[in-house]
Short mmCIF file of C-alpha atoms in Angstrom, two decimals:
data_model
loop_
_atom_site.label_atom_id
_atom_site.label_comp_id
_atom_site.label_asym_id
_atom_site.label_seq_id
_atom_site.Cartn_x
_atom_site.Cartn_y
_atom_site.Cartn_z
CA MET A 185 15.21 39.74 -20.28
CA SER A 186 14.54 36.52 -18.31
CA MET A 187 16.00 33.33 -19.77
CA ASP A 188 13.92 30.33 -20.69
CA ALA A 189 14.44 26.56 -20.42
CA SER A 190 15.92 26.20 -23.90
CA GLU A 191 18.74 28.59 -22.94
CA LEU A 192 19.33 27.05 -19.52
CA MET A 193 19.27 23.38 -20.45
CA ASP A 194 22.10 20.92 -21.05
CA ASP A 195 21.90 17.98 -23.42
CA PRO A 196 20.12 15.01 -21.82
CA ASP A 197 22.12 11.96 -20.72
CA PHE A 198 20.35 8.68 -21.40
CA ILE A 199 20.62 5.25 -19.80
CA ASP A 200 18.84 1.94 -20.50
CA TYR A 201 16.16 0.75 -18.08
CA ASP A 202 17.97 -2.52 -17.34
CA ALA A 203 21.39 -0.99 -16.60
CA ARG A 204 22.80 -2.27 -13.30
CA ILE A 205 22.84 0.13 -10.40
CA GLU A 206 26.67 0.20 -10.51
CA THR A 207 26.46 1.44 -14.13
CA VAL A 208 24.02 4.15 -13.03
CA VAL A 209 26.52 5.30 -10.40
CA ASP A 210 29.36 5.31 -12.98
CA GLU A 211 27.26 7.35 -15.40
CA LEU A 212 26.37 9.89 -12.74
CA ARG A 213 30.03 10.16 -11.73
CA ASN A 214 30.89 11.35 -15.22
CA GLN A 215 27.79 13.37 -16.05
CA GLU A 216 25.45 15.95 -14.58
CA ASN A 217 23.08 14.89 -11.85
CA THR A 218 20.19 13.57 -13.98
CA LEU A 219 19.83 10.56 -16.28
CA ILE A 220 16.89 9.98 -18.60
CA VAL A 221 15.87 6.31 -18.60
CA ARG A 222 14.86 4.70 -21.91
CA ARG A 223 13.22 1.39 -22.70
CA ASN A 224 13.21 0.29 -26.35
CA GLY A 225 13.95 3.86 -27.32
CA ASN A 226 11.05 5.34 -25.34
CA VAL A 227 11.58 7.56 -22.31
CA VAL A 228 10.18 5.81 -19.22
CA GLY A 229 11.59 7.82 -16.33
CA GLU A 230 14.37 9.86 -14.79
CA ILE A 231 17.06 9.28 -12.22
CA HIS A 232 18.38 12.12 -10.11
CA GLU A 233 21.56 11.76 -8.09
CA HIS A 234 19.70 12.07 -4.81
CA SER A 235 17.36 9.21 -5.81
CA LEU A 236 20.28 6.86 -5.17
CA LEU A 237 20.49 7.89 -1.52
CA LYS A 238 17.70 5.39 -0.77
CA VAL A 239 20.00 2.51 -1.68
CA LEU A 240 22.47 3.60 1.00
CA ILE A 241 20.07 4.08 3.91
CA PRO A 242 20.78 1.40 6.55
CA GLU A 243 17.87 -1.02 6.79
CA ASP A 244 17.34 -0.36 10.50
CA ARG A 245 16.69 3.31 9.67
CA LEU A 246 13.90 2.46 7.21
CA ASP A 247 10.23 2.57 8.09
CA GLU A 248 8.38 -0.55 6.88
CA GLU A 249 5.38 1.55 5.83
CA LYS A 250 7.61 3.45 3.39
CA VAL A 251 8.85 0.19 1.89
CA VAL A 252 5.67 -1.90 1.70
CA GLY A 253 2.86 0.57 2.45
CA ILE A 254 0.06 0.05 4.97
CA LEU A 255 -1.85 -2.46 2.86
CA GLY A 256 0.52 -5.07 1.42
CA LEU A 257 -0.14 -4.16 -2.19
CA SER A 258 3.08 -2.36 -2.99
CA PHE A 259 6.84 -2.67 -2.66
CA ASP A 260 9.00 0.40 -3.17
CA GLN A 261 12.00 -1.17 -4.86
CA LYS A 262 14.01 2.05 -4.74
CA TYR A 263 15.25 0.85 -1.35
CA VAL A 264 16.48 -2.48 -2.76
CA ALA A 265 17.32 -1.34 -6.29
CA ASP A 266 19.26 -3.57 -8.68
CA THR A 267 18.64 -1.74 -11.96
CA ALA A 268 18.00 1.75 -13.34
CA GLU A 269 14.30 0.95 -13.62
CA ASP A 270 14.08 0.14 -9.90
CA VAL A 271 15.45 3.50 -8.84
CA MET A 272 13.93 5.84 -11.43
CA ASN A 273 10.97 8.17 -11.00
CA LYS A 274 8.25 7.32 -13.50
CA HIS A 275 6.37 10.61 -13.54
CA GLU A 276 8.49 13.66 -13.00
CA VAL A 277 7.66 17.28 -13.56
CA THR A 278 8.72 18.50 -17.00
CA VAL A 279 8.76 21.94 -18.63
CA GLU A 280 8.51 23.12 -22.22
CA PRO A 281 11.50 24.79 -23.93
CA GLY A 282 9.88 28.20 -23.60
CA GLU A 283 9.27 27.94 -19.83
CA SER A 284 10.64 30.93 -17.91
CA LEU A 285 13.45 30.87 -15.38
CA GLY A 286 11.11 32.05 -12.63
CA GLU A 287 8.60 29.24 -13.28
CA ILE A 288 11.41 26.67 -13.31
CA ALA A 289 12.67 27.98 -9.95
CA PHE A 290 9.11 27.84 -8.60
CA LEU A 291 8.66 24.19 -9.66
CA MET A 292 12.08 23.17 -8.34
CA ASP A 293 11.27 24.70 -4.98
CA ARG A 294 7.74 23.26 -4.80
CA GLU A 295 8.72 19.75 -5.83
CA ASP A 296 12.14 19.72 -4.15
CA LEU A 297 13.89 18.92 -7.46
CA ARG A 298 17.56 19.21 -8.39
CA ALA A 299 16.85 19.15 -12.13
CA ILE A 300 13.91 19.38 -14.52
CA ALA A 301 13.66 17.66 -17.89
CA VAL A 302 12.69 19.80 -20.88
CA LYS A 303 10.07 18.18 -23.08
CA ASP A 304 9.25 19.24 -26.63
CA ASP A 305 6.17 17.35 -27.80
CA ASP A 306 7.00 13.83 -26.60
CA ASP A 307 10.78 14.13 -26.78
CA ILE A 308 13.13 14.97 -23.93
CA VAL A 309 15.39 17.61 -25.49
CA GLY A 310 17.36 18.72 -22.46
CA VAL A 311 17.67 18.99 -18.71
CA VAL A 312 17.83 22.18 -16.63
CA HIS A 313 20.01 21.68 -13.57
CA GLU A 314 19.75 23.52 -10.27
CA ASN A 315 23.29 24.91 -10.44
CA ARG A 316 22.58 26.45 -13.85
CA VAL A 317 19.43 28.12 -12.52
CA ILE A 318 21.09 29.73 -9.53
CA GLU A 319 23.83 31.19 -11.76
CA GLU A 320 21.15 33.61 -12.96
CA ILE A 321 20.71 35.27 -9.56
CA MET B 158 -17.76 27.62 19.90
CA ALA B 159 -19.53 28.33 16.63
CA GLY B 160 -23.13 27.11 16.45
CA GLY B 161 -23.46 23.50 15.29
CA LEU B 162 -19.84 22.50 15.82
CA SER B 163 -19.23 19.78 18.36
CA GLY B 164 -16.75 20.31 21.17
CA ALA B 165 -17.13 16.65 22.20
CA THR B 166 -15.90 15.52 18.76
CA LEU B 167 -12.80 17.66 19.08
CA LEU B 168 -12.09 16.26 22.54
CA ASN B 169 -12.67 12.62 21.50
CA VAL B 170 -10.56 12.85 18.35
CA GLY B 171 -7.85 14.72 20.25
CA ILE B 172 -7.68 12.09 23.02
CA LEU B 173 -7.81 9.17 20.57
CA LEU B 174 -5.19 10.59 18.23
CA GLY B 175 -2.79 11.71 20.98
CA ALA B 176 -3.05 8.44 22.92
CA SER B 177 -2.76 6.35 19.73
CA PHE B 178 0.47 7.98 18.67
CA LEU B 179 1.98 7.64 22.15
CA VAL B 180 1.16 3.93 22.36
CA GLY B 181 2.11 3.48 18.67
CA GLU B 182 5.52 5.00 19.39
CA LEU B 183 5.96 2.63 22.33
CA PHE B 184 5.18 -0.34 20.05
CA GLU B 185 7.65 0.94 17.42
CA ARG B 186 10.38 1.09 20.06
CA LEU B 187 9.56 -2.49 21.05
CA GLY B 188 10.08 -3.50 17.41
CA LEU B 189 6.37 -3.96 16.72
CA GLU B 190 4.06 -2.19 14.31
CA SER B 191 2.53 1.09 15.46
CA ILE B 192 -0.82 -0.10 14.04
CA LEU B 193 -1.03 -2.66 16.86
CA GLY B 194 -0.59 0.22 19.29
CA TYR B 195 -3.44 2.17 17.70
CA ILE B 196 -5.76 -0.85 18.02
CA LEU B 197 -4.76 -1.40 21.64
CA THR B 198 -5.36 2.30 22.41
CA GLY B 199 -8.88 2.07 21.00
CA PHE B 200 -9.52 -1.10 22.98
CA LEU B 201 -8.36 0.53 26.23
CA LEU B 202 -10.37 3.73 25.68
CA GLY B 203 -13.47 1.84 24.50
CA PRO B 204 -16.50 0.54 26.40
CA SER B 205 -14.77 -2.70 27.47
CA ILE B 206 -12.06 -1.13 29.62
CA PHE B 207 -12.07 2.60 30.55
CA ASP B 208 -15.22 3.55 28.62
CA VAL B 209 -13.90 6.99 27.64
CA MET B 210 -15.74 7.01 24.29
CA ALA B 211 -17.91 4.84 22.03
CA PRO B 212 -16.82 3.83 18.52
CA GLY B 213 -19.75 5.76 17.02
CA THR B 214 -18.13 9.07 17.98
CA VAL B 215 -15.38 8.64 15.38
CA THR B 216 -17.08 6.42 12.76
CA GLY B 217 -17.03 9.21 10.13
CA PHE B 218 -13.29 9.69 10.52
CA ALA B 219 -12.73 5.91 10.48
CA THR B 220 -14.71 5.55 7.24
CA ILE B 221 -12.44 8.06 5.52
CA GLY B 222 -9.42 6.31 7.08
CA ALA B 223 -10.47 2.95 5.58
CA THR B 224 -10.92 4.50 2.14
CA LEU B 225 -7.54 6.23 2.39
CA ILE B 226 -5.78 2.90 3.08
CA LEU B 227 -7.16 1.48 -0.18
CA PHE B 228 -6.62 4.78 -2.01
CA GLN B 229 -2.92 4.76 -1.12
CA ALA B 230 -2.67 1.13 -2.25
CA GLY B 231 -4.29 2.09 -5.57
CA LEU B 232 -1.76 4.89 -6.02
CA LYS B 233 1.03 2.28 -6.01
CA GLU B 234 -0.79 -0.16 -8.29
CA GLU B 235 1.51 0.44 -11.30
CA ASN B 236 4.33 -1.11 -9.30
CA ILE B 237 2.37 -4.39 -8.97
CA LYS B 238 2.74 -5.35 -12.65
CA ASP B 239 6.53 -5.45 -12.34
CA ILE B 240 6.31 -7.52 -9.17
CA PHE B 241 4.11 -10.13 -10.91
CA LEU B 242 6.99 -10.76 -13.34
CA HIS B 243 8.99 -12.31 -10.49
CA LYS B 244 8.36 -15.98 -11.37
CA GLU B 245 9.32 -17.61 -8.06
CA GLY B 246 7.46 -14.95 -6.09
CA LEU B 247 4.40 -15.49 -8.26
CA GLN B 248 4.42 -19.23 -7.54
CA LEU B 249 4.85 -18.80 -3.80
CA GLY B 250 2.31 -15.96 -3.46
CA LEU B 251 -0.39 -17.76 -5.43
CA LEU B 252 0.20 -21.16 -3.83
CA VAL B 253 -0.01 -19.68 -0.33
CA LEU B 254 -3.24 -17.93 -1.32
CA LEU B 255 -4.91 -20.87 -3.06
CA GLY B 256 -3.57 -23.58 -0.72
CA THR B 257 -4.60 -21.76 2.43
CA PHE B 258 -7.95 -20.77 0.94
CA THR B 259 -8.73 -24.36 -0.06
CA VAL B 260 -7.80 -25.93 3.28
CA ILE B 261 -9.61 -23.31 5.37
CA PHE B 262 -12.71 -23.40 3.19
CA GLY B 263 -12.76 -27.22 3.34
CA ALA B 264 -12.44 -27.18 7.12
CA LEU B 265 -15.13 -24.53 7.53
CA TYR B 266 -17.47 -26.31 5.14
CA VAL B 267 -17.27 -29.47 7.25
CA TYR B 268 -16.93 -28.09 10.79
CA GLY B 269 -17.42 -24.30 10.51
CA ALA B 270 -20.97 -24.23 11.80
CA SER B 271 -19.89 -25.92 15.03
CA PHE B 272 -17.60 -23.11 16.21
CA LEU B 273 -18.56 -20.04 14.12
CA PRO B 274 -21.77 -17.99 14.22
CA TYR B 275 -22.19 -18.60 10.45
CA THR B 276 -23.58 -21.44 8.37
CA THR B 277 -23.58 -20.09 4.78
CA ILE B 278 -21.08 -21.01 2.09
CA ASN B 279 -20.69 -17.32 1.26
CA ALA B 280 -19.52 -16.60 4.80
CA PHE B 281 -17.05 -19.51 4.70
CA ILE B 282 -15.65 -18.36 1.33
CA PHE B 283 -15.13 -14.81 2.65
CA LEU B 284 -13.43 -16.11 5.79
CA ALA B 285 -11.22 -18.55 3.87
CA LEU B 286 -10.08 -15.73 1.59
CA ALA B 287 -9.55 -13.31 4.49
CA TYR B 288 -7.33 -15.77 6.37
CA ALA B 289 -5.45 -16.81 3.19
CA LEU B 290 -4.05 -13.29 2.78
CA VAL B 291 -0.59 -12.48 4.04
CA ASP B 292 0.39 -9.32 5.87
CA ILE B 293 3.96 -8.30 5.17
CA ALA B 294 4.31 -5.23 7.39
CA VAL B 295 5.21 -7.06 10.62
CA PRO B 296 7.79 -9.39 8.99
CA THR B 297 9.21 -6.48 6.96
CA LYS B 298 9.84 -4.64 10.19
CA LEU B 299 11.56 -7.69 11.65
CA MET B 300 13.62 -8.19 8.47
CA LEU B 301 14.65 -4.52 8.42
CA THR B 302 15.91 -4.64 11.99
CA ARG B 303 18.04 -7.68 11.04
CA GLY B 304 19.31 -6.30 7.71
CA MET B 305 17.61 -9.06 5.67
CA LEU B 306 15.41 -7.06 3.30
CA ARG B 307 18.11 -6.41 0.68
CA GLU B 308 19.04 -10.11 0.60
CA ASP B 309 17.41 -12.39 -1.98
CA LYS B 310 15.14 -13.96 0.62
CA GLY B 311 13.91 -10.51 1.68
CA THR B 312 12.82 -9.34 -1.78
CA TYR B 313 11.47 -12.83 -2.61
CA THR B 314 9.31 -12.83 0.53
CA VAL B 315 7.97 -9.31 0.04
CA LYS B 316 7.17 -9.87 -3.65
CA SER B 317 5.39 -13.16 -2.83
CA SER B 318 3.34 -11.36 -0.24
CA VAL B 319 2.39 -8.48 -2.57
CA ILE B 320 1.30 -11.04 -5.20
CA ASN B 321 -0.70 -12.96 -2.58
CA VAL B 322 -2.60 -9.85 -1.50
CA SER B 323 -3.10 -8.48 -5.05
CA ALA B 324 -4.47 -11.80 -6.34
CA GLY B 325 -6.59 -12.08 -3.19
CA PHE B 326 -8.17 -8.69 -3.83
CA LEU B 327 -8.94 -9.68 -7.43
CA LEU B 328 -10.73 -12.75 -6.09
CA LEU B 329 -12.50 -10.55 -3.59
CA THR B 330 -13.92 -8.34 -6.35
CA LEU B 331 -15.36 -11.46 -7.99
CA LEU B 332 -16.76 -12.66 -4.68
CA VAL B 333 -18.52 -9.36 -4.10
CA ILE B 334 -20.60 -10.00 -7.24
CA LEU B 335 -21.24 -13.65 -6.46
CA ALA B 336 -22.20 -12.91 -2.86
CA THR B 337 -25.51 -11.49 -4.06
CA PRO B 338 -28.22 -14.09 -3.35
CA SER B 339 -30.36 -14.25 -6.53
CA ILE B 340 -29.35 -14.55 -10.19
CA THR B 341 -31.45 -11.49 -11.07
CA GLU B 342 -29.72 -9.40 -8.44
CA GLN B 343 -26.36 -10.74 -9.59
CA LEU B 344 -27.15 -9.65 -13.15
CA ILE B 345 -28.26 -6.19 -11.98
CA LYS B 346 -25.12 -5.86 -9.89
CA ALA B 347 -22.92 -7.12 -12.74
CA GLY B 348 -24.61 -4.56 -15.07
CA SER B 349 -23.95 -1.76 -12.57
CA ILE B 350 -20.36 -2.85 -12.26
CA ILE B 351 -19.91 -2.96 -16.05
CA GLY B 352 -21.34 0.58 -16.20
CA PHE B 353 -18.97 1.63 -13.46
CA ALA B 354 -16.06 -0.08 -15.25
CA LEU B 355 -16.89 1.81 -18.45
CA ALA B 356 -17.01 5.13 -16.60
CA PHE B 357 -13.76 4.15 -14.86
CA TYR B 358 -12.12 3.41 -18.23
CA LEU B 359 -13.24 6.76 -19.67
CA LEU B 360 -11.97 8.62 -16.63
CA HIS B 361 -8.75 6.60 -16.80
CA GLU B 362 -8.19 7.71 -20.39
CA ALA B 363 -9.24 11.29 -19.69
CA ILE B 364 -6.97 11.81 -16.70
CA HIS B 365 -3.94 12.42 -18.97
CA LYS B 366 -5.86 15.06 -20.87
CA ILE B 367 -7.03 16.97 -17.80
CA ASP B 368 -3.68 16.50 -16.05
CA ASP B 369 -2.04 19.63 -17.42
CA TYR B 370 -5.01 21.76 -16.41
CA ILE B 371 -5.02 20.38 -12.89
CA MET B 372 -1.30 21.10 -12.54
CA MET B 373 -1.78 24.70 -13.65
CA PHE B 374 -4.46 25.53 -11.06
CA GLU B 375 -3.58 28.71 -9.22
CA GLU B 376 -4.99 27.36 -5.96
CA THR B 377 -2.09 25.27 -4.64
CA GLU B 378 -4.38 22.84 -2.82
CA ALA B 379 -6.50 22.21 -5.93
CA GLN B 380 -4.79 18.94 -6.94
CA PHE B 381 -5.34 17.54 -3.51
CA ALA B 382 -8.93 18.78 -3.20
CA ILE B 383 -9.93 17.42 -6.62
CA THR B 384 -8.29 14.08 -5.85
CA PHE B 385 -9.98 13.84 -2.48
CA ALA B 386 -13.35 14.68 -4.03
CA LEU B 387 -12.78 11.96 -6.67
CA LEU B 388 -11.90 9.47 -3.95
CA LEU B 389 -15.08 10.18 -1.97
CA PHE B 390 -17.25 10.24 -5.09
CA LEU B 391 -16.00 6.88 -6.44
CA SER B 392 -16.28 5.32 -2.99
CA TYR B 393 -19.87 6.48 -2.75
CA ILE B 394 -20.73 5.21 -6.25
CA THR B 395 -19.25 1.75 -5.64
CA GLN B 396 -21.12 1.52 -2.32
CA THR B 397 -24.35 2.48 -4.08
CA ILE B 398 -24.02 -0.13 -6.83
CA GLY B 399 -23.37 -2.90 -4.32
CA LEU B 400 -19.58 -2.98 -4.30
CA SER B 401 -17.90 -1.90 -1.12
CA SER B 402 -16.89 1.75 -0.79
CA ILE B 403 -13.32 0.80 0.01
CA LEU B 404 -12.98 -0.99 -3.32
CA GLY B 405 -14.07 2.30 -4.92
CA ALA B 406 -11.30 4.02 -3.01
CA PHE B 407 -8.80 1.58 -4.52
CA PHE B 408 -10.06 2.37 -8.04
CA ALA B 409 -9.75 6.09 -7.25
CA GLY B 410 -6.12 5.50 -6.31
CA VAL B 411 -5.50 3.65 -9.58
CA LEU B 412 -7.05 6.53 -11.54
CA VAL B 413 -5.07 9.21 -9.76
CA SER B 414 -1.82 7.24 -10.14
CA ARG B 415 -2.19 7.70 -13.93
CA GLY B 416 -1.94 11.46 -13.55
CA ASP B 417 1.46 13.12 -13.74
CA PHE B 418 0.72 15.18 -10.65
CA SER B 419 0.32 12.09 -8.43
CA ASP B 420 4.07 11.52 -8.24
CA ALA B 421 4.78 15.13 -7.42
CA ARG B 422 6.42 15.43 -4.03
CA SER B 423 4.01 18.12 -2.84
CA PHE B 424 1.00 15.94 -3.68
CA GLN B 425 2.40 12.82 -2.03
CA ASP B 426 3.34 14.72 1.10
CA LYS B 427 -0.20 16.05 1.46
CA VAL B 428 -1.84 12.65 0.99
CA LYS B 429 0.61 10.99 3.35
CA GLY B 430 0.18 13.67 6.01
CA ILE B 431 -3.59 13.61 6.08
CA ALA B 432 -3.84 9.82 5.71
CA GLU B 433 -1.11 8.47 7.95
CA GLY B 434 -1.09 11.38 10.37
CA LEU B 435 -4.82 11.58 10.98
CA PHE B 436 -7.44 9.35 9.39
CA ILE B 437 -5.70 5.96 9.21
CA PRO B 438 -4.63 5.92 12.89
CA ILE B 439 -8.20 6.84 13.81
CA PHE B 440 -9.48 3.95 11.66
CA PHE B 441 -7.36 1.43 13.58
CA ALA B 442 -8.24 3.02 16.93
CA TRP B 443 -11.93 2.86 15.92
CA PHE B 444 -11.48 -0.86 15.29
CA GLY B 445 -10.06 -1.16 18.80
CA LEU B 446 -12.90 0.90 20.30
CA GLY B 447 -15.42 -1.58 18.94
CA LEU B 448 -13.76 -4.61 20.53
CA LYS B 449 -15.58 -6.15 23.49
CA ALA B 450 -13.55 -8.27 25.90
CA THR B 451 -16.46 -10.57 26.77
CA VAL B 452 -17.40 -11.23 23.12
CA ILE B 453 -13.76 -11.90 22.25
CA TRP B 454 -13.50 -14.36 25.13
CA ASN B 455 -16.75 -16.10 24.15
CA ASN B 456 -15.38 -16.58 20.61
CA ILE B 457 -11.81 -17.41 21.54
CA GLU B 458 -12.16 -21.00 20.29
CA ALA B 459 -13.18 -19.81 16.81
CA ALA B 460 -10.38 -17.23 16.82
CA PHE B 461 -7.80 -19.85 17.77
CA ILE B 462 -8.96 -22.44 15.21
CA LEU B 463 -8.88 -19.91 12.35
CA PHE B 464 -5.44 -18.71 13.47
CA LEU B 465 -4.13 -22.29 13.67
CA LEU B 466 -5.49 -23.29 10.26
CA SER B 467 -4.03 -20.20 8.60
CA THR B 468 -0.66 -20.50 10.35
CA ILE B 469 -0.08 -24.22 9.78
CA VAL B 470 -0.99 -24.22 6.07
CA LYS B 471 0.96 -21.05 5.30
CA PHE B 472 4.00 -22.32 7.17
CA ILE B 473 4.03 -25.66 5.30
CA ILE B 474 3.59 -24.06 1.86
CA GLY B 475 5.89 -21.17 2.80
CA TYR B 476 8.64 -23.66 3.66
CA LEU B 477 8.23 -26.19 0.82
CA ILE B 478 8.07 -23.79 -2.14
CA PRO B 479 11.21 -21.75 -1.26
CA TYR B 480 12.96 -25.08 -0.54
CA TYR B 481 11.92 -26.27 -4.02
CA HIS B 482 13.20 -22.97 -5.49
CA GLY B 483 16.57 -23.55 -3.81
CA MET B 484 16.30 -20.45 -1.63
CA ASP B 485 18.53 -20.06 1.41
CA ASP B 486 16.77 -20.21 4.72
CA PRO B 487 13.23 -21.33 3.76
CA TYR B 488 12.39 -21.41 7.48
CA THR B 489 12.71 -17.60 7.73
CA ILE B 490 10.66 -17.13 4.57
CA ALA B 491 7.90 -19.41 5.90
CA ALA B 492 7.90 -17.58 9.25
CA SER B 493 7.52 -14.26 7.40
CA LEU B 494 4.28 -15.30 5.70
CA LEU B 495 2.21 -15.94 8.82
CA SER B 496 1.05 -12.47 9.82
CA LEU B 497 -2.63 -11.49 9.71
CA ASP B 498 -3.43 -7.81 9.82
CA VAL B 499 -5.16 -5.04 7.89
CA GLU B 500 -5.51 -7.06 4.65
CA THR B 501 -7.68 -9.63 6.42
CA LEU B 502 -9.53 -6.86 8.24
CA VAL B 503 -10.42 -5.19 4.92
CA VAL B 504 -11.95 -8.43 3.56
CA ILE B 505 -13.94 -8.92 6.77
CA ILE B 506 -15.23 -5.33 6.68
CA ILE B 507 -16.30 -5.77 3.06
CA GLY B 508 -18.05 -9.02 4.07
CA ILE B 509 -19.86 -7.12 6.84
CA ASP B 510 -20.74 -4.32 4.39
CA LEU B 511 -22.34 -6.91 2.09
CA GLY B 512 -24.24 -8.60 4.91
CA VAL B 513 -22.33 -11.88 4.49
CA LEU B 514 -20.61 -11.51 7.88
CA THR B 515 -21.60 -9.68 11.06
CA ASP B 516 -19.81 -7.30 13.43
CA GLU B 517 -19.07 -10.29 15.65
CA MET B 518 -16.43 -11.38 13.13
CA LEU B 519 -14.33 -8.34 14.07
CA GLN B 520 -14.21 -9.69 17.63
CA ILE B 521 -13.22 -13.14 16.35
CA PHE B 522 -10.51 -11.71 14.11
CA ALA B 523 -8.91 -9.31 16.64
CA PRO B 524 -6.98 -11.93 18.69
CA SER B 525 -5.48 -13.33 15.46
CA VAL B 526 -3.47 -10.12 15.01
CA LEU B 527 -1.94 -10.69 18.44
CA PHE B 528 -1.50 -14.46 17.98
CA THR B 529 0.27 -14.17 14.62
CA THR B 530 2.49 -11.29 15.76
CA LEU B 531 3.59 -13.27 18.81
CA THR B 532 4.17 -16.35 16.63
CA ILE B 533 6.38 -14.45 14.17
CA VAL B 534 8.33 -12.68 16.91
CA THR B 535 8.91 -16.04 18.63
CA LEU B 536 10.01 -17.74 15.41
CA TYR B 537 12.36 -14.87 14.56
CA SER B 538 13.85 -15.04 18.08
CA PHE B 539 14.47 -18.73 17.47
CA ILE B 540 16.09 -17.88 14.11
CA ASP B 541 18.31 -15.28 15.84
CA GLU B 542 19.47 -17.90 18.37
CA GLN B 543 20.34 -20.31 15.55
#
């Protein structure tokens, strides 16, 4: 019988929205590859390990349209991140605890994700990581 | 060829798109924005130089391109709130906007009729606002090539610029209502806009509820198709009620950004591909196609005066405020706030849409893009030497 998200997930690791980027790196060094960002106790986003790659890209390899857009109404601060909030993704795909392994694999492939948060009502109750999914092959 | 389909359209779009990307790539390698290359391509292929095609052949594509520029900006609107919390950036962005607007409007009010083809206060207000906006793309490119963006002055400059443009577009929305000639028409327009705002609010609240259904659609292109339909529909509605269609496109972007699916990689890739790979380059090339060398030359005095006014005021404010804030290198910050580009173009197009300005203004504006780019590149070269 196929497994579901509740069986595949690990406990979520949380970090505050205003944590410095160095703290984010330290947390990721000791944990799995996803952090759930909280502000005043509420979940506001997620950080995946590969999100931090943007901070390391040399400036001369960046395209200005990616950083400031075509019309000067935005500034993607992931490229100049100082805090967890700067580098996090605000809306990420989530699954319910009963979501099947196959559907999780489908979403990870479609959205190019390394991990998916598991949401029960409004609470993040776990995170399914890519390495755990492929163990089921 | 199937009946009714136009082979000429395919050829024109193919030539325009191919040539635009080649010239755009050349500009990128020279350290300039590809957008300038697209405009130049249109100018070269247009009636003024080689006369390969007329702007009317791609107007439909350009219209969608213009709406997609604002739509993409609306998608990133959530980010703007955080940027407005940057106190020093807020002061600089607003002072550049209001200071430049005031000086240019004052100058146009007194002397504008002597060198511009306009005499109305509405036209002068639109022009003052258009030239008070700051384009950050060109300086961002220059900062990136010099490794300055991650320094304090880089983020300070970009945030100031985003605040300048955001506040400018808020003012623009107000102007669009006030630009209507009679009080009765203003009231009717204001009523239509309130109705639109109410519908916008309801849609805004509903988007979270319909989100899950949209994400579960079996048809993988459904999210994109529904979004695109919403974009076109809101653009049409805003045009009909007397706002410009491209403002509607911005609101569509804001709406869609509230949906969970809008940050999905697959969705963003589709929007980016169709916008930046097809329609937006055609929009800039269309702008170039419509430029006429003789009309530009006949209006070069107006173009130069507007460029000078904008550049001098922005440079003075752009230097003094960072100096007051104790920033390093206020000269570089001031030099980075001088560019005029698509932001100004959008205001001018909306002014033309509303009948406040005429197509001739596009010819007056075009040299400013070149003038300001050359000014910034020269100033940055001077900074490099120092």
